[in-house]
Coordinates of C-alpha atoms in Angstrom, one line a residue:
X130 CA -12.3 -3.6 22.3
X131 CA -12.7 -7.0 23.7
X132 CA -11.3 -9.8 21.4
X133 CA -13.7 -12.9 20.0
X134 CA -12.3 -15.9 18.9
X135 CA -13.8 -19.0 17.6
X136 CA -11.4 -21.7 17.6
X137 CA -13.6 -24.8 18.3
X138 CA -14.9 -24.9 14.5
X139 CA -11.4 -23.8 13.1
X140 CA -9.8 -27.5 13.1
X141 CA -12.7 -28.6 11.6
X142 CA -12.8 -26.2 8.9
X143 CA -9.1 -26.5 8.1
X144 CA -9.6 -30.3 7.5
X145 CA -12.3 -30.7 5.3
X146 CA -11.0 -27.8 3.2
X147 CA -7.7 -29.9 2.4
X148 CA -10.2 -33.1 1.3
X149 CA -12.0 -30.5 -1.1
X150 CA -10.0 -30.5 -5.0
X151 CA -8.3 -27.0 -5.9
X152 CA -10.2 -24.8 -8.0
X153 CA -8.8 -23.0 -11.0
X154 CA -8.2 -19.2 -11.0
X155 CA -11.2 -18.9 -13.7
X156 CA -14.2 -15.9 -13.8
X157 CA -17.0 -15.7 -16.0
X158 CA -17.0 -12.4 -17.9
X159 CA -18.6 -9.2 -17.1
X160 CA -22.1 -8.6 -17.8
X161 CA -24.0 -5.0 -17.7
X162 CA -23.9 -2.8 -14.5
X163 CA -26.8 -4.1 -11.9
X164 CA -28.1 -1.6 -9.7
X165 CA -26.6 -1.6 -6.1
X166 CA -27.7 -3.8 -3.8
X167 CA -28.0 -3.4 0.2
X168 CA -24.9 -5.4 2.0
X169 CA -26.8 -7.3 4.7
X170 CA -30.1 -8.9 5.4
X171 CA -30.1 -10.7 9.6
X172 CA -32.9 -11.8 11.6
X173 CA -34.0 -9.3 13.9
X174 CA -33.7 -11.4 16.9
X175 CA -30.1 -11.4 17.1
X176 CA -27.9 -9.5 19.4
X177 CA -25.3 -9.9 17.1
X178 CA -26.6 -8.0 14.3
X179 CA -23.6 -6.4 12.5
X180 CA -24.9 -3.3 10.4
X181 CA -28.0 -2.6 12.5
X182 CA -28.4 -1.6 16.0
X183 CA -28.3 -4.4 18.7
X184 CA -31.0 -5.4 20.5
X185 CA -31.2 -6.7 24.4
X186 CA -32.5 -10.2 23.6
X187 CA -29.6 -12.4 23.5
X188 CA -29.5 -15.7 21.3
X189 CA -26.9 -18.4 21.0
X190 CA -23.6 -17.8 18.6
X191 CA -24.7 -20.5 16.7
X192 CA -27.9 -17.7 15.5
X193 CA -25.5 -15.1 14.8
X194 CA -22.7 -17.4 12.7
X195 CA -25.7 -18.1 11.1
X196 CA -26.6 -15.0 10.0
X197 CA -22.9 -14.0 9.4
X198 CA -23.0 -17.2 6.6
X199 CA -26.3 -16.2 4.8
X200 CA -25.1 -12.9 4.5
X201 CA -21.8 -14.1 2.5
X202 CA -24.3 -16.2 0.6
X203 CA -23.6 -15.5 -3.5
X204 CA -25.9 -16.1 -5.8
X205 CA -26.5 -15.2 -9.5
X206 CA -24.6 -11.7 -9.3
X207 CA -22.5 -9.4 -11.4
X208 CA -19.0 -10.7 -11.6
X209 CA -16.5 -7.8 -11.3
X210 CA -14.4 -7.5 -14.0
X211 CA -11.0 -7.3 -12.7
X212 CA -9.4 -5.6 -16.5
X213 CA -11.8 -3.1 -17.1
X214 CA -10.8 -0.6 -14.1
X215 CA -8.5 2.0 -13.6
X216 CA -5.2 0.8 -11.4
X217 CA -2.7 3.4 -9.4
X218 CA 1.2 2.6 -10.3
X219 CA 3.0 5.1 -8.6
X220 CA 3.1 8.7 -6.7
X221 CA 4.7 11.1 -9.8
X222 CA 6.7 12.2 -7.1
X223 CA 8.5 8.8 -6.7
X224 CA 9.2 8.4 -10.3
X225 CA 12.3 9.4 -12.1
X226 CA 11.9 10.7 -15.4
X227 CA 15.2 10.3 -16.3
X228 CA 15.1 6.1 -16.2
X229 CA 12.3 3.4 -17.0
X230 CA 10.5 1.9 -13.9
X231 CA 9.9 -1.7 -13.7
X232 CA 6.0 -2.3 -11.6
X233 CA 3.9 -5.5 -11.4
X234 CA 0.3 -5.0 -11.3
X235 CA -2.5 -7.6 -11.5
X236 CA 0.6 -10.2 -12.1
X237 CA 1.3 -8.3 -15.4
X238 CA 4.8 -6.5 -16.0
X239 CA 4.9 -3.1 -16.9
X240 CA 7.2 0.1 -17.8
X241 CA 6.3 3.0 -16.5
X242 CA 8.4 6.0 -18.3
X243 CA 8.4 9.5 -19.3
X244 CA 7.9 10.5 -23.0
X245 CA 9.2 14.0 -23.3
X246 CA 8.2 14.4 -26.7
X247 CA 4.5 13.9 -25.9
X248 CA 5.0 15.2 -22.4
X249 CA 3.2 12.2 -20.8
X250 CA 4.0 9.1 -18.7
X251 CA 3.3 5.7 -20.7
X252 CA 3.2 2.5 -19.3
X253 CA 3.9 -0.4 -21.9
X254 CA 4.2 -4.0 -21.3
X255 CA 8.1 -4.5 -19.9
X256 CA 9.0 -7.0 -22.8
X257 CA 11.1 -6.3 -25.7
X258 CA 9.2 -8.2 -29.1
X259 CA 12.6 -8.7 -30.5
X260 CA 13.6 -11.6 -28.0
X261 CA 11.4 -10.7 -25.1
X262 CA 14.0 -8.8 -22.6
X263 CA 12.5 -6.3 -20.0
X264 CA 12.1 -3.0 -21.4
X265 CA 12.4 -1.2 -18.0
X266 CA 16.0 -2.0 -17.7
X267 CA 16.5 0.1 -20.7
X268 CA 16.7 3.8 -21.2
X269 CA 15.7 6.9 -22.7
X270 CA 17.6 7.5 -25.9
X271 CA 18.5 11.1 -26.7
X272 CA 15.6 11.3 -29.0
X273 CA 13.1 10.7 -25.8
X274 CA 12.1 7.0 -27.5
X275 CA 12.6 4.0 -25.2
X276 CA 15.4 2.1 -25.6
X277 CA 15.9 -2.0 -25.3
X278 CA 19.4 -2.0 -23.9
X279 CA 19.7 -5.9 -25.4
X280 CA 20.0 -5.1 -29.1
X281 CA 18.9 -1.2 -29.0
X282 CA 15.7 -1.3 -30.7
X283 CA 13.9 1.9 -29.9
X284 CA 10.2 2.8 -29.5
X285 CA 8.0 5.9 -29.2
X286 CA 5.3 6.8 -27.1
X287 CA 2.9 5.0 -29.4
X288 CA 4.7 1.7 -28.9
X289 CA 5.6 2.0 -32.5
X290 CA 9.3 0.5 -33.0
X291 CA 11.8 3.5 -35.1
X292 CA 14.8 1.8 -34.8
X293 CA 16.3 -1.9 -35.7
X294 CA 19.9 -0.8 -35.8
X295 CA 20.7 -4.1 -37.2
X296 CA 18.5 -4.0 -39.9
X297 CA 20.3 -3.0 -42.9
X298 CA 19.3 0.8 -44.2
X299 CA 18.6 0.0 -47.8
X300 CA 16.5 -3.1 -46.7
X301 CA 12.8 -3.5 -46.2
X302 CA 11.6 -1.3 -43.2
X303 CA 11.1 -4.3 -40.9
X304 CA 10.8 -1.8 -38.3
X305 CA 7.0 -1.1 -39.3
X306 CA 5.6 -4.1 -38.8
X307 CA 3.3 -4.6 -36.1
X308 CA 5.3 -7.7 -34.7
X309 CA 7.8 -4.9 -33.9
X310 CA 5.7 -2.7 -32.0
X311 CA 5.1 -2.8 -27.8
X312 CA 1.6 -3.2 -26.5
X313 CA 0.7 0.2 -24.7
X314 CA -1.5 0.2 -21.8
X315 CA -3.8 3.8 -21.3
X316 CA -2.2 5.5 -19.1
X317 CA -3.1 9.0 -17.1
X318 CA -2.1 11.0 -13.9
X319 CA -4.9 11.9 -11.6
X320 CA -4.6 13.3 -8.1
X321 CA -0.6 13.1 -8.7
X322 CA -0.4 9.5 -9.4
X323 CA 0.2 7.5 -12.7
X324 CA -2.8 5.0 -13.1
X325 CA -3.1 2.6 -16.1
X326 CA -5.6 0.7 -17.2
X327 CA -4.6 -3.3 -17.6
X328 CA -5.9 -3.6 -21.6
X329 CA -3.9 -2.8 -24.3
X330 CA -6.5 -3.0 -27.1
X331 CA -7.0 0.0 -29.0
X332 CA -10.9 0.1 -28.6
X333 CA -9.4 1.4 -25.0
X334 CA -7.3 4.2 -26.5
X335 CA -9.5 7.2 -24.8
X336 CA -11.4 5.1 -22.2
X337 CA -10.4 8.0 -19.8
X338 CA -13.1 9.8 -21.5
X339 CA -16.1 7.4 -20.8
X340 CA -14.6 6.1 -17.3
X341 CA -12.6 8.1 -15.3
X342 CA -10.5 6.9 -11.7
X343 CA -11.9 7.5 -8.8
X344 CA -12.2 10.8 -7.8
X345 CA -11.3 11.6 -4.0
X346 CA -12.5 15.4 -3.6
X347 CA -9.4 15.7 -0.8
X348 CA -7.3 15.1 -3.5
X349 CA -8.8 17.5 -5.9
X350 CA -8.7 20.7 -3.4
X351 CA -5.9 23.0 -3.7
X352 CA -6.6 24.2 0.1
X353 CA -5.8 20.6 1.1
X354 CA -1.6 19.5 2.3
X355 CA -1.2 16.0 1.1
X356 CA 1.3 13.0 2.7
X357 CA 1.8 10.8 -0.1
X358 CA 3.9 7.5 0.1
X359 CA 4.2 3.9 -1.3
X360 CA 5.4 0.6 0.2
X361 CA 5.3 -3.1 -1.0
X362 CA 3.8 -5.5 1.2
X363 CA 4.4 -9.3 2.1
X364 CA 0.9 -10.1 2.1
X365 CA -2.2 -10.1 -0.5
X366 CA -4.5 -7.6 -1.5
X367 CA -7.8 -8.8 0.4
X368 CA -5.6 -8.9 3.7
X369 CA -4.4 -5.5 3.2
X370 CA -7.9 -3.8 2.7
X371 CA -9.4 -5.6 5.3
X372 CA -6.9 -4.2 7.4
X373 CA -6.9 -0.8 6.7
X374 CA -11.1 -1.0 7.1
X375 CA -10.5 -1.7 10.7
X376 CA -9.9 1.2 13.0
X377 CA -10.1 -1.1 16.1
X378 CA -7.3 -3.2 16.1
X379 CA -5.2 0.7 16.1
X380 CA -4.7 0.8 19.8
X381 CA -3.3 -2.6 20.2
X382 CA -1.6 -3.8 16.9
X383 CA -0.2 -0.1 16.8
X384 CA 0.0 0.3 20.1
X385 CA 1.7 3.7 21.5
X386 CA 2.4 4.6 18.0
X387 CA -1.5 6.1 17.2
X388 CA -2.9 8.7 19.6
X389 CA -6.0 8.1 21.0
X390 CA -8.8 10.2 22.7
X391 CA -9.0 10.0 26.2
X392 CA -11.6 7.6 28.1
X393 CA -13.2 8.3 31.3
X394 CA -13.5 4.6 31.7
X395 CA -10.5 2.3 30.5
X396 CA -11.4 -1.0 29.8
X397 CA -7.3 -2.2 29.3
X398 CA -4.3 0.1 29.0
X399 CA -4.5 0.1 25.1
X400 CA -7.7 2.4 25.7
X401 CA -10.0 0.5 23.4
X402 CA -13.7 1.3 22.7
X403 CA -16.5 0.2 20.6
X404 CA -17.0 1.7 17.1
X405 CA -20.0 1.5 15.2
X406 CA -19.9 1.2 11.2
X407 CA -22.9 1.3 9.3
X408 CA -22.7 0.2 5.4
X409 CA -25.3 1.4 4.0
X410 CA -25.2 0.0 0.3
X411 CA -23.1 -2.3 -1.6
X412 CA -22.8 -3.1 -5.3
X413 CA -20.3 -4.4 -7.8
X414 CA -18.7 -1.0 -7.3
X415 CA -17.9 -1.3 -3.7
X416 CA -20.1 0.5 -1.1
X417 CA -20.5 3.6 1.1
X418 CA -20.3 3.4 5.1
X419 CA -21.5 5.5 8.0
X420 CA -18.7 6.0 11.1
X421 CA -19.4 7.5 14.6
X422 CA -16.9 10.0 13.7
X423 CA -17.0 10.6 9.8
X424 CA -18.4 8.2 6.5
X425 CA -16.1 5.7 5.0
X426 CA -15.7 4.7 1.1
X427 CA -14.7 1.7 -0.7
X428 CA -14.0 2.3 -4.7
X429 CA -13.4 -1.1 -6.3
X430 CA -11.4 -2.6 -6.3
X431 CA -8.4 -0.5 -5.0
X432 CA -9.5 2.6 -2.7
X433 CA -10.8 2.7 0.9
X434 CA -10.8 5.6 2.2
X435 CA -11.8 7.1 5.8
X436 CA -13.0 10.9 5.6
X437 CA -13.9 13.0 9.3
X438 CA -13.8 16.3 10.8
X439 CA -11.7 17.3 13.7
X440 CA -13.3 20.1 16.2
X441 CA -11.2 23.2 16.2
X442 CA -8.8 23.9 18.8
X443 CA -9.2 26.9 21.4
X444 CA -8.7 30.3 20.3
X445 CA -8.4 29.0 16.5
X446 CA -10.6 30.8 13.8
X447 CA -13.7 28.7 13.8
X448 CA -12.6 26.9 10.3
X449 CA -14.2 23.5 9.5
X450 CA -11.0 21.1 10.0
X451 CA -10.9 18.4 7.8
X452 CA -8.5 15.4 7.1
X453 CA -9.0 12.1 5.6
X454 CA -6.7 8.7 4.5
X455 CA -7.1 7.4 1.6
X456 CA -5.5 3.7 0.8
X457 CA -4.4 2.5 -2.5
X458 CA -4.5 -1.0 -2.2
X459 CA -3.1 -2.5 -5.5
X460 CA -3.2 -6.5 -6.1
X461 CA 0.6 -7.7 -7.3
X462 CA 0.8 -11.4 -7.1
X463 CA -0.4 -13.9 -4.7
X464 CA 0.8 -13.0 -1.1
X465 CA 1.9 -9.8 -2.4
X466 CA 0.5 -6.2 -2.7
X467 CA 1.4 -2.8 -2.9
X468 CA -0.2 0.4 -1.0
X469 CA 0.1 3.9 -1.9
X470 CA -1.6 6.3 0.9
X471 CA -2.2 9.8 0.7
X472 CA -3.1 11.7 4.0
X473 CA -4.7 14.9 2.9
X474 CA -5.5 17.8 5.6
X475 CA -6.7 21.3 5.3
X476 CA -5.2 22.7 8.8
X477 CA -1.4 22.7 9.9
X478 CA -0.6 23.3 6.2
X479 CA 3.2 24.9 7.3
X480 CA 4.0 21.5 8.9
X481 CA 4.3 19.8 5.2
X482 CA 6.5 22.5 4.1
X483 CA 9.4 22.5 7.0
X484 CA 9.1 18.7 7.3
X485 CA 10.7 16.6 5.1
X486 CA 8.5 13.6 3.8
X487 CA 11.1 11.1 4.4
X488 CA 10.5 12.2 8.4
X489 CA 6.9 11.3 8.1
X490 CA 7.6 7.9 6.1
X491 CA 9.8 6.8 9.0
X492 CA 6.7 6.7 11.2
X493 CA 4.2 5.2 8.3
X494 CA 6.9 2.7 8.1
X495 CA 6.7 1.6 11.7
X496 CA 2.8 1.5 11.6
X497 CA 3.1 -1.1 8.7
X498 CA 5.7 -2.8 10.4
X499 CA 3.9 -3.3 13.7
X500 CA 1.5 -5.8 12.4
X501 CA 3.0 -6.5 9.1
X502 CA 4.0 -10.1 10.6
X503 CA 0.2 -10.7 12.0
X504 CA -1.1 -9.9 8.4
X505 CA 1.4 -12.1 6.6
X506 CA 0.8 -14.8 9.1
X507 CA -3.0 -14.3 8.9
X508 CA -3.2 -14.5 5.0
X509 CA -1.7 -18.1 5.2
X510 CA -4.6 -19.2 8.1
X511 CA -7.2 -17.9 5.1
X512 CA -5.1 -19.9 3.2
X513 CA -6.0 -23.1 5.1
X514 CA -9.1 -22.5 5.7
X515 CA -10.3 -21.4 2.3
X516 CA -11.0 -17.6 1.5
X517 CA -15.0 -18.9 0.9
X518 CA -14.6 -20.5 4.3
X519 CA -13.6 -17.1 6.0
X520 CA -17.2 -16.1 7.4
X521 CA -17.2 -19.0 9.5
X522 CA -13.8 -19.2 10.7
X523 CA -14.0 -15.9 11.7
X524 CA -16.5 -14.7 15.0
X525 CA -17.5 -11.2 14.4
X526 CA -20.1 -9.8 16.6
X527 CA -19.3 -6.3 17.3
X528 CA -20.2 -3.2 14.8
X529 CA -16.7 -2.6 14.6
X530 CA -16.2 -5.2 12.0
X531 CA -18.7 -3.6 9.7
X532 CA -16.3 -2.5 7.0
X533 CA -14.1 -5.4 7.2
X534 CA -17.7 -7.8 6.3
X535 CA -18.6 -5.1 3.9
X536 CA -15.7 -5.8 2.5
X537 CA -15.2 -9.5 2.8
X538 CA -18.8 -9.8 1.3
X539 CA -18.2 -7.8 -2.0
X540 CA -15.7 -9.8 -2.3
X541 CA -17.1 -12.9 -1.9
X542 CA -20.2 -12.0 -4.0
X543 CA -18.9 -10.4 -6.8
X544 CA -14.9 -11.6 -6.8
X545 CA -15.5 -15.2 -5.6
X546 CA -13.1 -14.4 -2.9
X547 CA -10.0 -14.3 -5.3
X548 CA -8.6 -12.0 -7.4
X549 CA -8.5 -12.7 -11.0
X550 CA -4.7 -13.4 -12.2
X551 CA -5.8 -14.9 -15.7
X552 CA -4.2 -18.4 -15.3
X553 CA -0.8 -16.6 -14.2
X554 CA -0.3 -18.2 -11.2
X555 CA -1.5 -21.7 -9.3
X556 CA -2.9 -19.5 -6.2
X557 CA -0.3 -20.5 -3.8
X558 CA 1.5 -18.6 -1.7
X559 CA 5.4 -17.9 -1.5
X560 CA 7.1 -19.5 1.0
X561 CA 7.7 -17.2 4.6
X562 CA 10.9 -15.6 4.5
X563 CA 13.3 -14.8 7.1
X564 CA 11.7 -12.2 9.6
X565 CA 14.5 -9.7 8.6
X566 CA 13.8 -10.2 5.0
X567 CA 9.8 -10.3 5.2
X568 CA 10.0 -6.6 7.2
X569 CA 12.8 -5.3 5.0
X570 CA 12.1 -1.7 4.4
X571 CA 14.7 -0.8 1.9
X572 CA 13.3 -2.7 -1.3
X573 CA 9.7 -2.5 -0.5
X574 CA 9.8 1.6 0.2
X575 CA 13.3 3.2 0.1
X576 CA 14.2 2.3 -3.3
X577 CA 10.5 3.3 -4.5
X578 CA 10.5 6.8 -2.6
X579 CA 12.5 9.7 -3.7
X580 CA 12.6 11.5 -0.7
X581 CA 13.8 8.6 1.4
X582 CA 16.0 7.1 -1.1
X583 CA 17.7 10.8 -1.3
X584 CA 17.9 10.8 2.9
X585 CA 19.6 7.1 2.6
X586 CA 22.1 8.1 0.5
X587 CA 23.1 11.8 2.6
X588 CA 22.8 10.0 6.0
X589 CA 25.2 7.1 5.1
X590 CA 27.7 10.0 3.6
X591 CA 27.6 11.5 6.6
X592 CA 28.0 8.5 8.7
X593 CA 31.5 8.0 6.0
X594 CA 32.4 11.7 6.9
X595 CA 31.9 11.3 10.3
X596 CA 34.5 8.3 10.5
X597 CA 37.0 10.3 8.4
X598 CA 36.7 13.3 10.4
X599 CA 37.3 11.0 13.6
X600 CA 40.3 9.1 12.0
X601 CA 41.8 12.6 10.7
X602 CA 41.7 14.1 13.9
X603 CA 43.4 11.0 15.4
X604 CA 46.2 11.4 12.7
X605 CA 46.3 15.0 13.1
X606 CA 46.9 14.9 17.1
X607 CA 49.1 11.5 16.9
X608 CA 51.4 13.1 14.2
X609 CA 51.9 16.5 15.8
X610 CA 55.0 16.8 17.9
X611 CA 54.9 17.8 21.6
X612 CA 55.0 21.4 22.2
X613 CA 53.4 22.2 19.1
X614 CA 49.8 22.1 20.6
X615 CA 48.8 22.6 24.3
X616 CA 47.7 19.3 26.0
X617 CA 44.3 20.7 26.6
X618 CA 43.9 21.5 22.6
X619 CA 45.4 17.9 22.7
X620 CA 42.4 16.4 24.9
X621 CA 39.8 18.3 22.9
X622 CA 40.9 16.8 19.9
X623 CA 40.9 13.4 21.2
X624 CA 37.1 14.0 22.6
X625 CA 36.0 15.5 19.5
X626 CA 37.2 12.6 17.8
X627 CA 35.4 10.2 19.8
X628 CA 32.3 12.0 19.4
X629 CA 32.4 12.0 16.0
X630 CA 33.1 8.6 16.0
X631 CA 30.5 7.8 18.7
X632 CA 28.1 10.0 16.0
X633 CA 28.5 7.7 13.1
X634 CA 27.7 4.4 14.9
X635 CA 24.6 6.3 16.4
X636 CA 23.9 7.7 12.9
X637 CA 24.2 3.9 11.2
X638 CA 22.4 2.6 14.1
X639 CA 19.4 5.2 12.8
X640 CA 19.6 4.4 9.2
X641 CA 19.5 0.8 9.6
X642 CA 16.5 0.9 12.0
X643 CA 14.7 3.5 9.9
X644 CA 15.7 2.3 6.4
X645 CA 16.5 -1.3 6.6
X646 CA 14.8 -3.1 8.7
X647 CA 13.2 -2.6 12.2
X648 CA 11.6 -5.6 14.5
X649 CA 8.7 -4.7 16.5
X650 CA 8.2 -6.9 19.6
X651 CA 4.5 -6.5 20.8
X652 CA 5.3 -7.8 24.0
X653 CA 7.6 -4.7 24.9
X654 CA 5.9 -1.7 22.8
X655 CA 7.3 0.6 25.4
X656 CA 10.6 0.2 23.8
X657 CA 9.2 1.5 20.5
X658 CA 7.9 4.4 22.5
X659 CA 11.3 5.1 24.2
X660 CA 12.5 5.6 20.2
X661 CA 10.1 7.5 19.3
X662 CA 10.7 10.0 22.0
X663 CA 14.2 9.9 21.5
X664 CA 14.2 10.5 17.8
X665 CA 11.0 13.1 18.3
X666 CA 9.0 11.1 15.6
X667 CA 5.3 11.0 15.4
X668 CA 2.6 9.5 13.1
X669 CA 1.8 12.6 10.9
X670 CA -1.8 11.8 9.6

């Protein structure tokens, strides 16, 4: 895919934006839902129309930019209410029922814990009403209640305080005070993921009966196998969705990591090609789009999904092979977001029963790492020019950017190009940390993934065992007197010790590369391809 850049206008946009005053993160209250609006209207003469077939008449590029600018203009439209939506928190398979878990969504600190008395996952405000200590640092007591470990206050699944150890038994029942309760958010398990509603008002207690999280047919079909995972990334929610809605970048930013179909005539070694996306309708709830190989949906605010059919293999029963890429993008805080991915398919189901989940995550993490730094820097460029000027700074003449433009228009039209943090943040992005910290895998994924965390501990233990065995063998050989064992046996044991030590060093490098930090150099992608071949890794989609 040919890349275009509009570098001439970028400096002027940066200068003009810096001279403008800062705006507060405020939003108007929501109003009743309006019917979905068509995504884009453009003049009929432009060669660079984004969502209709290109025509042969050429026009100056300024006309295309003007058309794109008009498409992003926002009028008196209904505004998206960020706090009247369901948000995915974490896959159930990555939550330990024995301990509470701290999570952040929309800048809100919440604690997720398993209430065995009600057999349900609960989502509370992560703050004890006593002295505001984080409940996520607490424990589940023998009675199945959430206990704050600062002073031992205990709470049931309804958020009611059931025990204040410091209160006298013969005194007033101070634990029954409303001020002793914890805010409880509606929570539900949907598609094997814990979701919560970010409003603790009692009127939303049964919100699930009125409004449910988005339903993805492939995730509700038991004939599909599902690869699921999660990772925190050091760039914002809007940049994350924009990137995932852009398949055209795959042959370049992820060169050698994602298989591509052979082309009769390649423009370059990566194999980029024209890709067509047609956004059919756009409204406050998201949009639908047709792809050349399937369809896509954006369920505002979190889910972008791509659904496709794959031709049957030769000598294979003629079944309709379906697969999908489901990405759940969660706003965490400015400059931080969380991705939950689910890759369902109804063929080769046996593979996921044999291949450990942590091995598929190695490939997915390598994919995420390969453009992580690009997106982190891109977000700062967008911040410099101002999100409202995105369409002026970016030149998008190809239809392959259709989903990206669709999302940016939704973000601009219904959300004023910003997440509603309700005054928790100034809007400034955090400073860029050192590269090794920026691309860290351990704290952003391994500790939050039950499969990778277990593999990490087991592989580390195996490394230590190999070292101990190597040292023990050398010790035995050194302590054994001459003549007790033959020279050939002594040599064999020495070789075995050397092999054990070498294996421990290799394993240490393997663990560090796949569970701690793996840099990606786009100038030498062949090294990454060699790494994949050596360890037999693939991206399981």
